[in-house]
Coordinates of N, CA and C in Angstrom, one line a residue:
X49 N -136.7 5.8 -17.9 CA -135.5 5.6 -18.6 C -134.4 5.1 -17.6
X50 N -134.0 5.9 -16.6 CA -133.4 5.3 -15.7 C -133.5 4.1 -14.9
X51 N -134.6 3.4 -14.9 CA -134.6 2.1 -14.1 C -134.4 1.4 -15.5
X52 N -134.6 1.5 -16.6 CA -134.3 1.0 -17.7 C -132.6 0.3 -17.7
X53 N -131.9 1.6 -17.3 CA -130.7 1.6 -17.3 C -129.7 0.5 -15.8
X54 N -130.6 0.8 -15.0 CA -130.6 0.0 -13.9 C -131.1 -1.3 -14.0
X55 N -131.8 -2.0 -14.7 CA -132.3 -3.4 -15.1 C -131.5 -3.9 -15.6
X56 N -130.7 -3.0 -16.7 CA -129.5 -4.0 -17.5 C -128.3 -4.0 -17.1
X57 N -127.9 -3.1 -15.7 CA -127.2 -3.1 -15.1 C -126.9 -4.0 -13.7
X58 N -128.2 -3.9 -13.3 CA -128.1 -4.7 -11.9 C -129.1 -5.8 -12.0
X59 N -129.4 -6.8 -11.1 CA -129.8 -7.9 -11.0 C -130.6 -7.6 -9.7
X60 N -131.5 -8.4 -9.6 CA -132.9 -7.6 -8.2 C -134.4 -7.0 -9.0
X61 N -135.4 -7.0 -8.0 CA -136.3 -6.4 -7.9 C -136.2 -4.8 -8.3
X62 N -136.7 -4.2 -9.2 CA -136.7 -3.2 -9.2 C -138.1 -1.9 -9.1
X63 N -138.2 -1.5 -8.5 CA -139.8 -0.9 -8.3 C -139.6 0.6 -8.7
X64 N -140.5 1.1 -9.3 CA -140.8 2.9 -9.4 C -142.2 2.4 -9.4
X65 N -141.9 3.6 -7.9 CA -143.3 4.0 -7.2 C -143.1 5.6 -6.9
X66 N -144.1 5.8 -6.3 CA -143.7 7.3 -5.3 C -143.0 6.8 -4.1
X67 N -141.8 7.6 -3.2 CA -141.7 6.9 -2.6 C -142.2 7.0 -1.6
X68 N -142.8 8.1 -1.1 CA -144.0 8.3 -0.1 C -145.2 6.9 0.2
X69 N -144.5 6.5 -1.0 CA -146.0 5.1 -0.8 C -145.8 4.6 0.1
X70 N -144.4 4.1 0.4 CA -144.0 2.6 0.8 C -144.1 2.6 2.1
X71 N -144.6 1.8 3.2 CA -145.2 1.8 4.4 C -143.3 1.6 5.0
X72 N -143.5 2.7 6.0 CA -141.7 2.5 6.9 C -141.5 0.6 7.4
X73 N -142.3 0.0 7.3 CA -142.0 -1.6 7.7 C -141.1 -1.8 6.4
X74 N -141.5 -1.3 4.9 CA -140.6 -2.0 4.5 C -139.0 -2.0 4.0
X75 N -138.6 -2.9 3.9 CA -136.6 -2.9 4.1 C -136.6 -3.1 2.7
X76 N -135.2 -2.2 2.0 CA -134.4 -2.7 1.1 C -133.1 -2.8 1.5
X77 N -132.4 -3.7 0.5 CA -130.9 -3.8 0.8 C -130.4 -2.6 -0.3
X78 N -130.8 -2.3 -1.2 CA -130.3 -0.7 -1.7 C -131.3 0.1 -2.4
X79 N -131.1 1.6 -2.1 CA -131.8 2.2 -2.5 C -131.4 2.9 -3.4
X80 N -131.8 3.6 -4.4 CA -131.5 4.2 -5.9 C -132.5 5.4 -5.5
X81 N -131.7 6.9 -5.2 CA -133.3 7.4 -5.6 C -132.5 9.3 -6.1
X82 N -133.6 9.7 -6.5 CA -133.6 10.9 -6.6 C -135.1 11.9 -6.9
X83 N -135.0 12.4 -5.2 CA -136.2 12.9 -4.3 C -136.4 14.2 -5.3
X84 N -137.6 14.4 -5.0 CA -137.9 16.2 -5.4 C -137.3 17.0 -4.5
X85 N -137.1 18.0 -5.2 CA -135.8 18.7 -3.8 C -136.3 19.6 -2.7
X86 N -137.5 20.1 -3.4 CA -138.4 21.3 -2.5 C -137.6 22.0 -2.5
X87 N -138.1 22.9 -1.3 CA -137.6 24.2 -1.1 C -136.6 24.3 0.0
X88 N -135.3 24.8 -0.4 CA -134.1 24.5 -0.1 C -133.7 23.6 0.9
X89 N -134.2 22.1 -0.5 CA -134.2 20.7 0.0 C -134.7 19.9 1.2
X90 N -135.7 20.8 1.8 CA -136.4 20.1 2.5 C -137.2 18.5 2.1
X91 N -137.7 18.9 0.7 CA -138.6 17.4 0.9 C -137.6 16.2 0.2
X92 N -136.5 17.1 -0.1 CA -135.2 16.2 -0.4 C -135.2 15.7 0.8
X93 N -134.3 15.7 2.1 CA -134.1 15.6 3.5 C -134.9 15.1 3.7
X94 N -136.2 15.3 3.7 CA -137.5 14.0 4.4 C -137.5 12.6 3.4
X95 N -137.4 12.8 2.3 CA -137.0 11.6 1.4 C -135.9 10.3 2.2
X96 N -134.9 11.6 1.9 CA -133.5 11.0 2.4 C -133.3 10.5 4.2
X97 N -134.2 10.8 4.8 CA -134.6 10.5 6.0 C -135.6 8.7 6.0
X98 N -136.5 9.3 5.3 CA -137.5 7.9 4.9 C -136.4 6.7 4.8
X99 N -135.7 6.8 3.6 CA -134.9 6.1 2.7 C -134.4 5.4 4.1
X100 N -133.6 6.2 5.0 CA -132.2 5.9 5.9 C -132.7 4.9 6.9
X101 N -134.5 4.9 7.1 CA -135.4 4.0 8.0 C -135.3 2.5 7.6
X102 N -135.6 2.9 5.9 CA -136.0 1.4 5.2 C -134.7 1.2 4.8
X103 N -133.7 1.2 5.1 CA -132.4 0.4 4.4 C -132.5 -1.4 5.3
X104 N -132.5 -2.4 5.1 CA -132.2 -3.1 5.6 C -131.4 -3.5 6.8
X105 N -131.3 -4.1 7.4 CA -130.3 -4.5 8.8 C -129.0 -4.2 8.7
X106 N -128.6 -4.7 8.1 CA -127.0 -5.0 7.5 C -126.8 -5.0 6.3
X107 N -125.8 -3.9 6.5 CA -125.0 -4.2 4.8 C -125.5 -3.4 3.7
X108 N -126.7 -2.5 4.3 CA -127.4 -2.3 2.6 C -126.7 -0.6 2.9
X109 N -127.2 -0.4 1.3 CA -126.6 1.2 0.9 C -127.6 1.7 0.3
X110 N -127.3 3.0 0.7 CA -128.8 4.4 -0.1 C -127.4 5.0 -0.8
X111 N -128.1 5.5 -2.3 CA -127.4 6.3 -3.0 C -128.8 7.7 -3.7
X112 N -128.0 8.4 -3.1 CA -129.3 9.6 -3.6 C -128.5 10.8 -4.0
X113 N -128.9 11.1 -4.8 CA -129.0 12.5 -5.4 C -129.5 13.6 -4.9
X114 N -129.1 14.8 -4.3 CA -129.3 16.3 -3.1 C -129.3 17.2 -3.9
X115 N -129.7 18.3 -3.5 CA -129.1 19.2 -4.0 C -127.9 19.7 -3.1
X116 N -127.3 20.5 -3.5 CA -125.6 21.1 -2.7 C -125.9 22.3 -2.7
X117 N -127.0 23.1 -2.5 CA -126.8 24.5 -1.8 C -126.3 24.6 0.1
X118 N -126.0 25.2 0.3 CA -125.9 26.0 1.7 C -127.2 25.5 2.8
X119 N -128.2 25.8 2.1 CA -129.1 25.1 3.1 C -129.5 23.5 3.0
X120 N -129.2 23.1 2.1 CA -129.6 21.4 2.4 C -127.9 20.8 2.9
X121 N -127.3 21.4 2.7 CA -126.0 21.0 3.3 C -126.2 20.7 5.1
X122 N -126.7 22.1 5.2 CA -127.1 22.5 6.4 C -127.9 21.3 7.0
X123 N -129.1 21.5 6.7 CA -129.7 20.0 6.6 C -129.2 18.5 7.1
X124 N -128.3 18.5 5.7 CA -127.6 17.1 5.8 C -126.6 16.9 6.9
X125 N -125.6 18.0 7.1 CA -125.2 18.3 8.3 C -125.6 17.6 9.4
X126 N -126.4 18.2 10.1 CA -127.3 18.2 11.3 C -127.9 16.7 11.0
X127 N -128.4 16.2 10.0 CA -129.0 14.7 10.7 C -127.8 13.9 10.1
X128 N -126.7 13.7 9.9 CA -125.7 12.9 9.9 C -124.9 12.8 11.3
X129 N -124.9 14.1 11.8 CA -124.5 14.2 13.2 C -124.9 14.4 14.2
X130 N -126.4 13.3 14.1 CA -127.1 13.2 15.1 C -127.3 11.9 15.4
X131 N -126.3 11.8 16.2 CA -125.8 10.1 16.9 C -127.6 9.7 17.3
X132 N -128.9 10.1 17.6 CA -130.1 9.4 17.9 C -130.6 8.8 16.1
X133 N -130.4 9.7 16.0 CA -131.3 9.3 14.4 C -130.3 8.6 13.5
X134 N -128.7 9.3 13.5 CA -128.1 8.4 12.2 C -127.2 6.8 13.4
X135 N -126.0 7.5 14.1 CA -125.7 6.5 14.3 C -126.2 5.6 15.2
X136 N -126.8 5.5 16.0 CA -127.6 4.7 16.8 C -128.1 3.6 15.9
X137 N -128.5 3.7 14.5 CA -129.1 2.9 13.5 C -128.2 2.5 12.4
X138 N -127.0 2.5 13.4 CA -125.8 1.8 12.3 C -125.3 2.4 11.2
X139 N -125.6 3.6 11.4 CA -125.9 4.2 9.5 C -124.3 4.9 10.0
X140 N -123.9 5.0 8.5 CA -122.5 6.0 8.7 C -122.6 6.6 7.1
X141 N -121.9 7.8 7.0 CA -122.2 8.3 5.7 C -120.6 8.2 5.2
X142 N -120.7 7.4 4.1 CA -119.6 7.1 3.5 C -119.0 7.4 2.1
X143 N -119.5 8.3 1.2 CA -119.5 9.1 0.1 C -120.1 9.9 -0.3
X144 N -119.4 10.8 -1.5 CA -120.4 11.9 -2.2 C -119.3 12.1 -3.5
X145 N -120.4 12.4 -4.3 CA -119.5 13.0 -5.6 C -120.0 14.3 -5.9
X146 N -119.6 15.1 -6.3 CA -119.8 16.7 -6.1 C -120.4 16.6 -7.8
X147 N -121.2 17.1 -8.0 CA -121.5 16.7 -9.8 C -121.5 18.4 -10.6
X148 N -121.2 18.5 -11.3 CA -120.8 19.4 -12.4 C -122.6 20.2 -12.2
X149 N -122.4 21.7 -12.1 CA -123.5 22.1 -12.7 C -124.0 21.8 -13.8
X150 N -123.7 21.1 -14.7 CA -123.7 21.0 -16.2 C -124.6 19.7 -16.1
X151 N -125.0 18.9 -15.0 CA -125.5 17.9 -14.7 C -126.6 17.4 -15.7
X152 N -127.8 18.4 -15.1 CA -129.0 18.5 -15.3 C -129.1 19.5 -16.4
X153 N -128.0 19.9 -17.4 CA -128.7 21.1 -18.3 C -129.7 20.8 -19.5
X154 N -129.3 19.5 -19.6 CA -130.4 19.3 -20.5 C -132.1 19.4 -20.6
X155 N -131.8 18.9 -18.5 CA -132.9 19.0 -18.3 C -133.8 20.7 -17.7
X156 N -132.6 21.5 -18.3 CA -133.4 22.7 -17.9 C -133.0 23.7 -16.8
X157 N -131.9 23.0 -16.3 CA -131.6 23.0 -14.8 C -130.0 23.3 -14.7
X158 N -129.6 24.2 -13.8 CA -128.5 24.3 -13.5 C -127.8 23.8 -12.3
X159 N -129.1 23.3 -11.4 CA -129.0 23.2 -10.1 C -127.1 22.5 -9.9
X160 N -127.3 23.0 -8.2 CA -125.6 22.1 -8.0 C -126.4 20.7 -7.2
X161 N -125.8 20.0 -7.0 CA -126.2 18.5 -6.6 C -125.5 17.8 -6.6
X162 N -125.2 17.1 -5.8 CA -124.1 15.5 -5.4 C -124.8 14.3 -4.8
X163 N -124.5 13.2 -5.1 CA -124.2 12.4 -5.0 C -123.8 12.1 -3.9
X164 N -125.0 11.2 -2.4 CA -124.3 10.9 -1.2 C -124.8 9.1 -0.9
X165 N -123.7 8.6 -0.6 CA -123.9 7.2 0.1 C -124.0 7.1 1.3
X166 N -124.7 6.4 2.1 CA -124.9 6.3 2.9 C -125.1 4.9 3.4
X167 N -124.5 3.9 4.3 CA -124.8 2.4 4.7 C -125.1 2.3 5.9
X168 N -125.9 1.1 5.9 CA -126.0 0.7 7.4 C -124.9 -0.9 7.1
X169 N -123.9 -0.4 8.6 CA -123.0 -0.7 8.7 C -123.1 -2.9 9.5
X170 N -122.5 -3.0 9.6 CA -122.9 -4.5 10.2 C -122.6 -4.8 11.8
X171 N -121.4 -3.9 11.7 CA -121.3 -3.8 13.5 C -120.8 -2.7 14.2
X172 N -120.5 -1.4 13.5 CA -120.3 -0.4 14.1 C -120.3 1.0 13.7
X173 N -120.7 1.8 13.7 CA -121.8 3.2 13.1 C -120.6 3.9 12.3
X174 N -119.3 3.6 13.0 CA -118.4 4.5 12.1 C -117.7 3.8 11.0
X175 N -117.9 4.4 10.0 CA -116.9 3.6 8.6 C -115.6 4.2 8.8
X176 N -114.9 3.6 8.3 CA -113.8 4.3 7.9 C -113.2 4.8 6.2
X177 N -114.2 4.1 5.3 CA -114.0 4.1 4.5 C -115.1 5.3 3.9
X178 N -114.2 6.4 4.0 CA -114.9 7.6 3.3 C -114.3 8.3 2.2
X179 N -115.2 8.8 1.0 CA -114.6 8.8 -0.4 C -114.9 9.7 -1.0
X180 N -114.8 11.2 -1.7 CA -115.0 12.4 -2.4 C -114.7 12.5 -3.3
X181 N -115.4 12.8 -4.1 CA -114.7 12.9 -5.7 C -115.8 14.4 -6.3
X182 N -114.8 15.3 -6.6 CA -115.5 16.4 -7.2 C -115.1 16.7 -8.6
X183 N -116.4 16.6 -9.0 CA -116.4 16.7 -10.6 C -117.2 17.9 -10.9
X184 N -117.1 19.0 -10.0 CA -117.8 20.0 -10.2 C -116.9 21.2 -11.1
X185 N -115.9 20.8 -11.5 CA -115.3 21.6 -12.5 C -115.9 21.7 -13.8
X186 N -116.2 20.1 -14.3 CA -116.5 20.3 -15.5 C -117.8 20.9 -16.1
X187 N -116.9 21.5 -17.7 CA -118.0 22.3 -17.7 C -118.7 22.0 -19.0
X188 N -118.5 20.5 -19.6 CA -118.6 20.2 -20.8 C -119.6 18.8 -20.3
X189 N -120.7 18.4 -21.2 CA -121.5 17.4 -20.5 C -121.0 16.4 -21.6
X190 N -120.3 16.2 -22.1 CA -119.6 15.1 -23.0 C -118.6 14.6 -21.8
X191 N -117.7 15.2 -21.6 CA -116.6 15.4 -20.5 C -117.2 14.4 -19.5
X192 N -117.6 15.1 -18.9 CA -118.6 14.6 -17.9 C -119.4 13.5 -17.8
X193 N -120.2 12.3 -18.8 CA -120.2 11.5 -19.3 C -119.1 10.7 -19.9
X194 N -117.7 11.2 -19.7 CA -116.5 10.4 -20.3 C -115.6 9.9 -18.5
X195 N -115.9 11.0 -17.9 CA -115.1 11.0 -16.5 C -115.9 9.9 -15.5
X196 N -117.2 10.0 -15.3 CA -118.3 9.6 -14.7 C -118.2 7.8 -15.2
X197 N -117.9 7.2 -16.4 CA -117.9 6.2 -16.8 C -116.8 5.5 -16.3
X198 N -115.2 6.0 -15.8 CA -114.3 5.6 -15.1 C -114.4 5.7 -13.5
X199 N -115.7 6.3 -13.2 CA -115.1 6.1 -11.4 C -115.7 5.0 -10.8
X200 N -115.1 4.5 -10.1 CA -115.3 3.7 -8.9 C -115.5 4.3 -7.5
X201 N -117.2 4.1 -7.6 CA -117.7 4.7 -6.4 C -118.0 3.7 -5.9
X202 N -117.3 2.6 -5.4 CA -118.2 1.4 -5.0 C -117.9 1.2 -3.1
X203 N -118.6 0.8 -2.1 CA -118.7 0.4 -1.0 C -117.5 -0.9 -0.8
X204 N -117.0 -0.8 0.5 CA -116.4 -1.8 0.7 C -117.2 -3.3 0.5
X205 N -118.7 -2.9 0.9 CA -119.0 -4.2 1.2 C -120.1 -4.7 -0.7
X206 N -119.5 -3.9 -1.6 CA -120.2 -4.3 -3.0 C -118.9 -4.9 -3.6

């Protein structure tokens, strides 16, 4: 349903696979994803690790979906501010949207979870352009679907 929604939105190649498939040679210029989370977001973190390999040279962006407990935070923490792994490879983390528990209730789920961007940059690891938007108040999934339709989460370079 969601690449559905993505087809008539965007223009490009679109693939759903696992994403474990894809051999690390290959590059996208954007990624769309939302990993299994495991256990307090570990196979989230290895997802989102994979992902941050295969972004393209220049220019491209990962947008994924986390969970936001305490320990994947922790997680995310630690390999964003690990000048070997993130900035060395031009990567700078440049947004998050904090998303309403109310996210997922349909699907069952209360979990907390945001929204993180991440780019590889074209000539220098630090962005400046960093952006937060928390919508973790709302507690209405109409709301939430009305608020979400107005923001501009967009990258300098989209």
């Amino acid at each position: 349903y969601l690449a559905s929604q993505v087809a008539i939105n965007c223009t490009g190649d679109i693939k759903i696979h696992a994403f474990e498939d894809y051999h690390k040679m290959n590059k996208f210029n954007y990624i769309l994803m939302n990993p299994p989370f495991g256990s307090s977001g570990k196979t989230a973190m290895e997802h989102l690790e994979k992902a941050c390999n295969q972004l393209e040279k220049y220019g491209s962006i990962l947008l994924a979906i986390i969970p936001n407990g305490p320990a994947m935070r922790k997680r995310f923490d630690e390999f964003v501010s690990d000048e070997l792994r993130f900035e060395k490879k031009w990567l700078s983390f440049t947004g998050e949207i904090i998303l309403p528990s109310i996210t997922f209730e349909r699907a069952g789920t209360n979990v907390s979870c945001r929204i993180v961007r991440i780019e590889r940059n074209y000539n220098t690891p630090k962005s400046t352009n960093w952006e937060s938007i928390d919508l973790s108040y709302i507690t209405d999934v109409n709301e939430f679907f009305d608020e979400i339709e107005t923001i501009n989460f967009k990258s300098d370079k989209e």
